[in-house]
C-alpha atoms as an extended CHARMM CRD file, in Angstrom:
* protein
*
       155  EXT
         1         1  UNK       CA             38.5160000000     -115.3540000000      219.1420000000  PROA      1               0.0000000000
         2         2  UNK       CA             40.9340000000     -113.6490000000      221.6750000000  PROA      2               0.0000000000
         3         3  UNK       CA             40.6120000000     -114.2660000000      225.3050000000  PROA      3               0.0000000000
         4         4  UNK       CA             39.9850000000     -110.8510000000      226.5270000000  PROA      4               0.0000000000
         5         5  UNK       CA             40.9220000000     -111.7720000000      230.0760000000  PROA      5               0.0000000000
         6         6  UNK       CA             44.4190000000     -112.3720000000      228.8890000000  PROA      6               0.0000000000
         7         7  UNK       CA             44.7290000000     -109.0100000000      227.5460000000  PROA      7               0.0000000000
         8         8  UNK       CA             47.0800000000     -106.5700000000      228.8160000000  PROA      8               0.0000000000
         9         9  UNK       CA             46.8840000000     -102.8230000000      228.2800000000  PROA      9               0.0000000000
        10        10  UNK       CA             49.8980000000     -100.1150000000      229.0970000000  PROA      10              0.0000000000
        11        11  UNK       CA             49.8550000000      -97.9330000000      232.2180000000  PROA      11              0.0000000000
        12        12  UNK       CA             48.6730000000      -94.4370000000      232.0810000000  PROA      12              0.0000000000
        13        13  UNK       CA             51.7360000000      -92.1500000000      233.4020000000  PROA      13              0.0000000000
        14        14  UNK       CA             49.3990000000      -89.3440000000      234.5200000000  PROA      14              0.0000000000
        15        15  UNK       CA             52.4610000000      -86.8940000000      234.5680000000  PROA      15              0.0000000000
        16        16  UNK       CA             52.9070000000      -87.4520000000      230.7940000000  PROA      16              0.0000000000
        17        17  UNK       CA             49.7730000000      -84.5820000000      230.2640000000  PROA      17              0.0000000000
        18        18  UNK       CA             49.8930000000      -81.1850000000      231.0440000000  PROA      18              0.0000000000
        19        19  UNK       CA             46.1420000000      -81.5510000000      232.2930000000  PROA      19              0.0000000000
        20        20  UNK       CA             44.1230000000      -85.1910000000      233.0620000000  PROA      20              0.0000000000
        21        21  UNK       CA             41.6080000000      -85.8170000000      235.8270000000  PROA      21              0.0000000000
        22        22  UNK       CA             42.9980000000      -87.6920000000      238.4550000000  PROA      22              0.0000000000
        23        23  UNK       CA             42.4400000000      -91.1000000000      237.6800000000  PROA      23              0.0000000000
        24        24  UNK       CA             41.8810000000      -91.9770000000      241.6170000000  PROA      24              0.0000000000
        25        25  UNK       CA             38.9740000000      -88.5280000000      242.3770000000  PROA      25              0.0000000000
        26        26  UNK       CA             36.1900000000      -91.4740000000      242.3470000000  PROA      26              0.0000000000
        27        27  UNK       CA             32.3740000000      -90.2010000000      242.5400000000  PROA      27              0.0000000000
        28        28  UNK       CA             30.8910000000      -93.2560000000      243.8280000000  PROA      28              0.0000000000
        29        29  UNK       CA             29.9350000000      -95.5610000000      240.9640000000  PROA      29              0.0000000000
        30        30  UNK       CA             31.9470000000      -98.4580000000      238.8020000000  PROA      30              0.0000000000
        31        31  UNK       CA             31.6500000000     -100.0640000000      235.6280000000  PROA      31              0.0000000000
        32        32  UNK       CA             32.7260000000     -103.5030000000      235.5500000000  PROA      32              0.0000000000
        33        33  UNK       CA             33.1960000000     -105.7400000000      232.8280000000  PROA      33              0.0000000000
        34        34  UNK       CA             33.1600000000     -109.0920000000      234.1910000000  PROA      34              0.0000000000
        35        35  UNK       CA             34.8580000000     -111.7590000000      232.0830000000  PROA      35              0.0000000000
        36        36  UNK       CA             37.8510000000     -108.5940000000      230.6650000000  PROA      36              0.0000000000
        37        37  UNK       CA             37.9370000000     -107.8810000000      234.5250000000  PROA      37              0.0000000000
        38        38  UNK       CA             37.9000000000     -104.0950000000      233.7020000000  PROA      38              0.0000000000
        39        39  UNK       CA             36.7060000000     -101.7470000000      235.6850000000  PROA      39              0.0000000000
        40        40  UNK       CA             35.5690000000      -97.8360000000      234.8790000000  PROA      40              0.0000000000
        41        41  UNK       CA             35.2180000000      -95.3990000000      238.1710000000  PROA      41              0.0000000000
        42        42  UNK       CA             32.6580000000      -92.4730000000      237.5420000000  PROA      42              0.0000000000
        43        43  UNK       CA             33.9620000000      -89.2670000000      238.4730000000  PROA      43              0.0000000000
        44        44  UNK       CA             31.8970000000      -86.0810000000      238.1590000000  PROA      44              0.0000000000
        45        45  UNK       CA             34.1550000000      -82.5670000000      238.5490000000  PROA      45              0.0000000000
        46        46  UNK       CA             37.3160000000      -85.0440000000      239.2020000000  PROA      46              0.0000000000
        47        47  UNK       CA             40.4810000000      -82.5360000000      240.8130000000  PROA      47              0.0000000000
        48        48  UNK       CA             43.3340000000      -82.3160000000      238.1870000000  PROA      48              0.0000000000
        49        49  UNK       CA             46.4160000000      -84.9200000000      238.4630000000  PROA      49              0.0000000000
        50        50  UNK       CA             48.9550000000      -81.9670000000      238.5650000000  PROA      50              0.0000000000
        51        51  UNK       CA             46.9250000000      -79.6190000000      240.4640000000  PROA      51              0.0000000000
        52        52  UNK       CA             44.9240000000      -77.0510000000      238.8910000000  PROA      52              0.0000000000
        53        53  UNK       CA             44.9770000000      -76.9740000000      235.4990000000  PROA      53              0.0000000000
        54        54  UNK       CA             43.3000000000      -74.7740000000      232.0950000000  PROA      54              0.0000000000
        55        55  UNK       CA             41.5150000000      -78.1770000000      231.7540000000  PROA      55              0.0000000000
        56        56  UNK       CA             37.6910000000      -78.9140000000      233.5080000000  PROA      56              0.0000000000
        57        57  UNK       CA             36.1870000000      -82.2320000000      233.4650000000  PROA      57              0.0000000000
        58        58  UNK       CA             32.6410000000      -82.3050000000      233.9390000000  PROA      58              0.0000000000
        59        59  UNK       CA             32.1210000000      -85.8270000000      233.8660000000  PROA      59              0.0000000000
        60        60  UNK       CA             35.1190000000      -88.7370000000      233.2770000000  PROA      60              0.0000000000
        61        61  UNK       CA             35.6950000000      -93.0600000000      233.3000000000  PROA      61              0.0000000000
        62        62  UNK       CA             39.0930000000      -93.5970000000      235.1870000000  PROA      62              0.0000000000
        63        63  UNK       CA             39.6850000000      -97.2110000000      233.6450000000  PROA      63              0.0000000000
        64        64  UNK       CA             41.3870000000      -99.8880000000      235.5330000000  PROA      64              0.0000000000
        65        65  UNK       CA             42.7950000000     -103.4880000000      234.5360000000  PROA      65              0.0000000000
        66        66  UNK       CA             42.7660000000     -106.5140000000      236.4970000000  PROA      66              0.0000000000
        67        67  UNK       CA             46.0280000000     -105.6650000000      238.2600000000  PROA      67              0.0000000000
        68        68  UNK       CA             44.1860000000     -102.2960000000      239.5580000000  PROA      68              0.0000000000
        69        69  UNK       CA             46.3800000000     -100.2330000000      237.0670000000  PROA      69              0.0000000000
        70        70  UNK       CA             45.1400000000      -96.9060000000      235.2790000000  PROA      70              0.0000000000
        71        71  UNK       CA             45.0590000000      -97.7850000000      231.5810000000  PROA      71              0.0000000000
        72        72  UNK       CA             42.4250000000      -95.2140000000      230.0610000000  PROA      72              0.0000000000
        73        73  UNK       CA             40.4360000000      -92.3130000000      230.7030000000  PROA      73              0.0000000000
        74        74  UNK       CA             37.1150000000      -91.3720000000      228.8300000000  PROA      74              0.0000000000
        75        75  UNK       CA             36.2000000000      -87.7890000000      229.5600000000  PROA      75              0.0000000000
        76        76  UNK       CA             34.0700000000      -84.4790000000      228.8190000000  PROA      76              0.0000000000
        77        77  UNK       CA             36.4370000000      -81.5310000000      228.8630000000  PROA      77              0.0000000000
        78        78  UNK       CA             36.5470000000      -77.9820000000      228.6590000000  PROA      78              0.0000000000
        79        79  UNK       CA             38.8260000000      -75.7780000000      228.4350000000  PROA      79              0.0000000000
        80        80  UNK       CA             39.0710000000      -72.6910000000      231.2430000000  PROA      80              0.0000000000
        81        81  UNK       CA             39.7660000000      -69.6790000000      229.3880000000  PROA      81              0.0000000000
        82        82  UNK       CA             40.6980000000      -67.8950000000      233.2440000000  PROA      82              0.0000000000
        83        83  UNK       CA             43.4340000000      -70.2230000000      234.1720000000  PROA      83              0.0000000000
        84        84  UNK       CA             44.3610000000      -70.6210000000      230.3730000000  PROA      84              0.0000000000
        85        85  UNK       CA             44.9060000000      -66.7160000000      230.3060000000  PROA      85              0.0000000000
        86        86  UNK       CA             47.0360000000      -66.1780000000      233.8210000000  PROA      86              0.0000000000
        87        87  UNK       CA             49.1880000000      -68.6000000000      232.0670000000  PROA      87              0.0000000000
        88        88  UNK       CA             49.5910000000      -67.1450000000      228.2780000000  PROA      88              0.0000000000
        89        89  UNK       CA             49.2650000000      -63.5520000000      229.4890000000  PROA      89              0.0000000000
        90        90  UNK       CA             46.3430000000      -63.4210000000      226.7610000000  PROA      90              0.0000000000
        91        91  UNK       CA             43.3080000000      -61.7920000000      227.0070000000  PROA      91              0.0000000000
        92        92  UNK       CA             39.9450000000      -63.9510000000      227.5320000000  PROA      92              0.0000000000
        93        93  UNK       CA             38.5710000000      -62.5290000000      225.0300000000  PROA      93              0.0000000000
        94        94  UNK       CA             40.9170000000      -63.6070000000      222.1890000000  PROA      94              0.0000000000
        95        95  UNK       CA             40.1170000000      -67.3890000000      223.4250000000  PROA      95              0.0000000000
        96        96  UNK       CA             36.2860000000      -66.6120000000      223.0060000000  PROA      96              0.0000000000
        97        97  UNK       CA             35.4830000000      -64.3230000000      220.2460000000  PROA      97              0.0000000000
        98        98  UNK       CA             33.9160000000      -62.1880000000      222.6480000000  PROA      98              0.0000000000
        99        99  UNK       CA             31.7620000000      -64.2870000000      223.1250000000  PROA      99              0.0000000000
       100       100  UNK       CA             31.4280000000      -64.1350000000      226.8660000000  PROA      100             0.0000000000
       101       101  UNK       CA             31.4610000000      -67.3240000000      229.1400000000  PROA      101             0.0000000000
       102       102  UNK       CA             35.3140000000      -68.6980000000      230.2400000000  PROA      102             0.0000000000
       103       103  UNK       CA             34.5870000000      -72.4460000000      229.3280000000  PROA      103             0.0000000000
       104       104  UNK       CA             35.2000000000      -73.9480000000      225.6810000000  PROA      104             0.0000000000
       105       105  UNK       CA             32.2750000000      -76.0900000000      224.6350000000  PROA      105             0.0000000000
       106       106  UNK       CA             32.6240000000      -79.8170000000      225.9890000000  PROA      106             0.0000000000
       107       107  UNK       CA             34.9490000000      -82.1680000000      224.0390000000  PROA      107             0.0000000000
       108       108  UNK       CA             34.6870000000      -85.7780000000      224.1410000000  PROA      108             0.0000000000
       109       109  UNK       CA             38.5540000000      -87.2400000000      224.6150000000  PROA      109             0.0000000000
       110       110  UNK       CA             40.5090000000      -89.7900000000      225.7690000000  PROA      110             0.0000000000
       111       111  UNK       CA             43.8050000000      -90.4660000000      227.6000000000  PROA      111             0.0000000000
       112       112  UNK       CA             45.9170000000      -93.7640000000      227.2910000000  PROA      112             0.0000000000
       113       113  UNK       CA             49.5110000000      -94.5600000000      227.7380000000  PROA      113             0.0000000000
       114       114  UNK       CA             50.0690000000      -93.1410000000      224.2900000000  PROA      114             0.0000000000
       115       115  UNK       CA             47.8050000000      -90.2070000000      223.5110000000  PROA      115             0.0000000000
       116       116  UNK       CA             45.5630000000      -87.7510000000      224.0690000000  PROA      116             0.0000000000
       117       117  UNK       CA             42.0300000000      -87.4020000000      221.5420000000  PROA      117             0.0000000000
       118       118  UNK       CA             39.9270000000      -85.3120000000      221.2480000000  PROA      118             0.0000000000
       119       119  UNK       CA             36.7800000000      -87.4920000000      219.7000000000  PROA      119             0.0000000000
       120       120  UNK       CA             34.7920000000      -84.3360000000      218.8420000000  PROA      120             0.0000000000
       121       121  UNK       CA             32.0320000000      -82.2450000000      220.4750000000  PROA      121             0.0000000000
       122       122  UNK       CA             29.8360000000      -83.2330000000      222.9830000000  PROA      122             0.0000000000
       123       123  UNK       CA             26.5170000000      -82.3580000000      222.2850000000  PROA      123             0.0000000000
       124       124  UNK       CA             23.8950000000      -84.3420000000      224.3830000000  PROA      124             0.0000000000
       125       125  UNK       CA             22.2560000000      -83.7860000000      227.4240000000  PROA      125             0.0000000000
       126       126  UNK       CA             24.9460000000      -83.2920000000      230.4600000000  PROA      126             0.0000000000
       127       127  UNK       CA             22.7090000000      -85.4100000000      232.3540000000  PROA      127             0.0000000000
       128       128  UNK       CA             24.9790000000      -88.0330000000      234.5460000000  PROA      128             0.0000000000
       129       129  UNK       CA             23.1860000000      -91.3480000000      233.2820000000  PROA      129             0.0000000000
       130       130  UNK       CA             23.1890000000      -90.0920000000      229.4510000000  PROA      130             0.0000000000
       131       131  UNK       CA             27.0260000000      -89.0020000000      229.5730000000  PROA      131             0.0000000000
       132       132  UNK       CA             28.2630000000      -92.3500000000      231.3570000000  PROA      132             0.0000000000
       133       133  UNK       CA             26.3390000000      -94.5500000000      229.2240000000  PROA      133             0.0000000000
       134       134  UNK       CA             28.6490000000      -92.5580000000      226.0460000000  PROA      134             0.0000000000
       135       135  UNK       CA             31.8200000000      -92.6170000000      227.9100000000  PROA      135             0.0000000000
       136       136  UNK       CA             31.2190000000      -96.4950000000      228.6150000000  PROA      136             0.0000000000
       137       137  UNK       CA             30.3130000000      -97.2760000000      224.9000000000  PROA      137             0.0000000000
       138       138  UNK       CA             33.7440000000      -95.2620000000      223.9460000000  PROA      138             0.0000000000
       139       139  UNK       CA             35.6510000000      -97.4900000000      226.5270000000  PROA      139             0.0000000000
       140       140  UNK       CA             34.3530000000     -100.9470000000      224.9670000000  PROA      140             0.0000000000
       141       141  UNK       CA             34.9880000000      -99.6950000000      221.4170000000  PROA      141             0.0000000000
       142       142  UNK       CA             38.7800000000      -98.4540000000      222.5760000000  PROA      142             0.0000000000
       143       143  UNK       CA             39.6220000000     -101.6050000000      224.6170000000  PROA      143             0.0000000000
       144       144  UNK       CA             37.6310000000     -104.5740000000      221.9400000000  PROA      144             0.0000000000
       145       145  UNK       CA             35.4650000000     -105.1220000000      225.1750000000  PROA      145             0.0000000000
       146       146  UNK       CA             32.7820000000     -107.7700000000      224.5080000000  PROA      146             0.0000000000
       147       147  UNK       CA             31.1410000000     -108.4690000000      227.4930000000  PROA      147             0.0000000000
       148       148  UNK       CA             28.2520000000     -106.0640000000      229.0490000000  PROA      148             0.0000000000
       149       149  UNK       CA             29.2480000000     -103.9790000000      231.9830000000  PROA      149             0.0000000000
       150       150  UNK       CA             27.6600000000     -103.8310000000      235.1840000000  PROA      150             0.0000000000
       151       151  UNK       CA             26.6830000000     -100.8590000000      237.0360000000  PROA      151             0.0000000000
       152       152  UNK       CA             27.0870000000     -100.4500000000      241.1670000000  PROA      152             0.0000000000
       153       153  UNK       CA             27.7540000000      -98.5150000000      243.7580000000  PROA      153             0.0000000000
       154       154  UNK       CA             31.7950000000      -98.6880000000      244.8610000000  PROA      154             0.0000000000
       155       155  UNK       CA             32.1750000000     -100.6740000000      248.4100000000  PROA      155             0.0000000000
């Protein structure tokens, strides 16, 4: 079995994406995986890493490795039809159908060192708890974690 707190993960270069949350916008709550010495931030509404951005992240997990590097995000995202417009020159309304509204429906994605994927829709209730307890189950399936995480407030 491999020792998971040997394992090293690749460094998040947030400037390689047009649009991310900022990995360090923390809300108040960590993750932590004790024996893979991991550790998830919450973030709720986290600012963009470049600034504003046709991205919105509702809820996100900005994942950290033992050496306190960025390694992984897990978010909710939608995408702003308003900023996405001012920078295409395209009318709202040929993003949405005319269907009214500016945001996309939330997408489930992640963000590592390599890639950006979009997991699919996210349907469930946008209730803090219920989201978190996804985004933490999509960490430990991305990064082989084995060991349960522990939930507290950030000193």
């Amino acid at each position: 079995m491999e020792n998971h707190t040997l394992q090293k993960f690749d460094l998040v270069d947030t400037l390689r994406w047009p649009a991310m949350p900022d990995p360090h916008d923390r809300y108040g709550m960590v993750w932590i995986w004790p024996r893979s010495k991991v550790r998830a931030f919450e973030q709720i509404h986290p600012s963009n890493a470049h600034g504003d951005g046709f991205l919105q992240f509702p809820y996100a997990l900005a994942v950290f490795d033992r050496d306190d590097r960025h390694i992984l995000s897990v978010v909710i995202e939608q995408t702003d039809y308003r900023v996405l417009s001012q920078l295409t020159g395209e009318r709202i309304s040929e993003f949405t159908g005319g269907k009214g509204g500016y945001l996309s429906p939330a997408m489930v994605a992640r963000y590592d060192a390599h890639k950006h994927d979009e997991l699919g829709p996210y349907e469930g209730s946008m209730e803090i708890d219920t989201v978190m307890e996804i985004l933490v189950d999509i960490i430990a399936d991305t990064l082989d974690l084995w060991d349960e995480p522990i939930r507290r407030k950030i000193d």
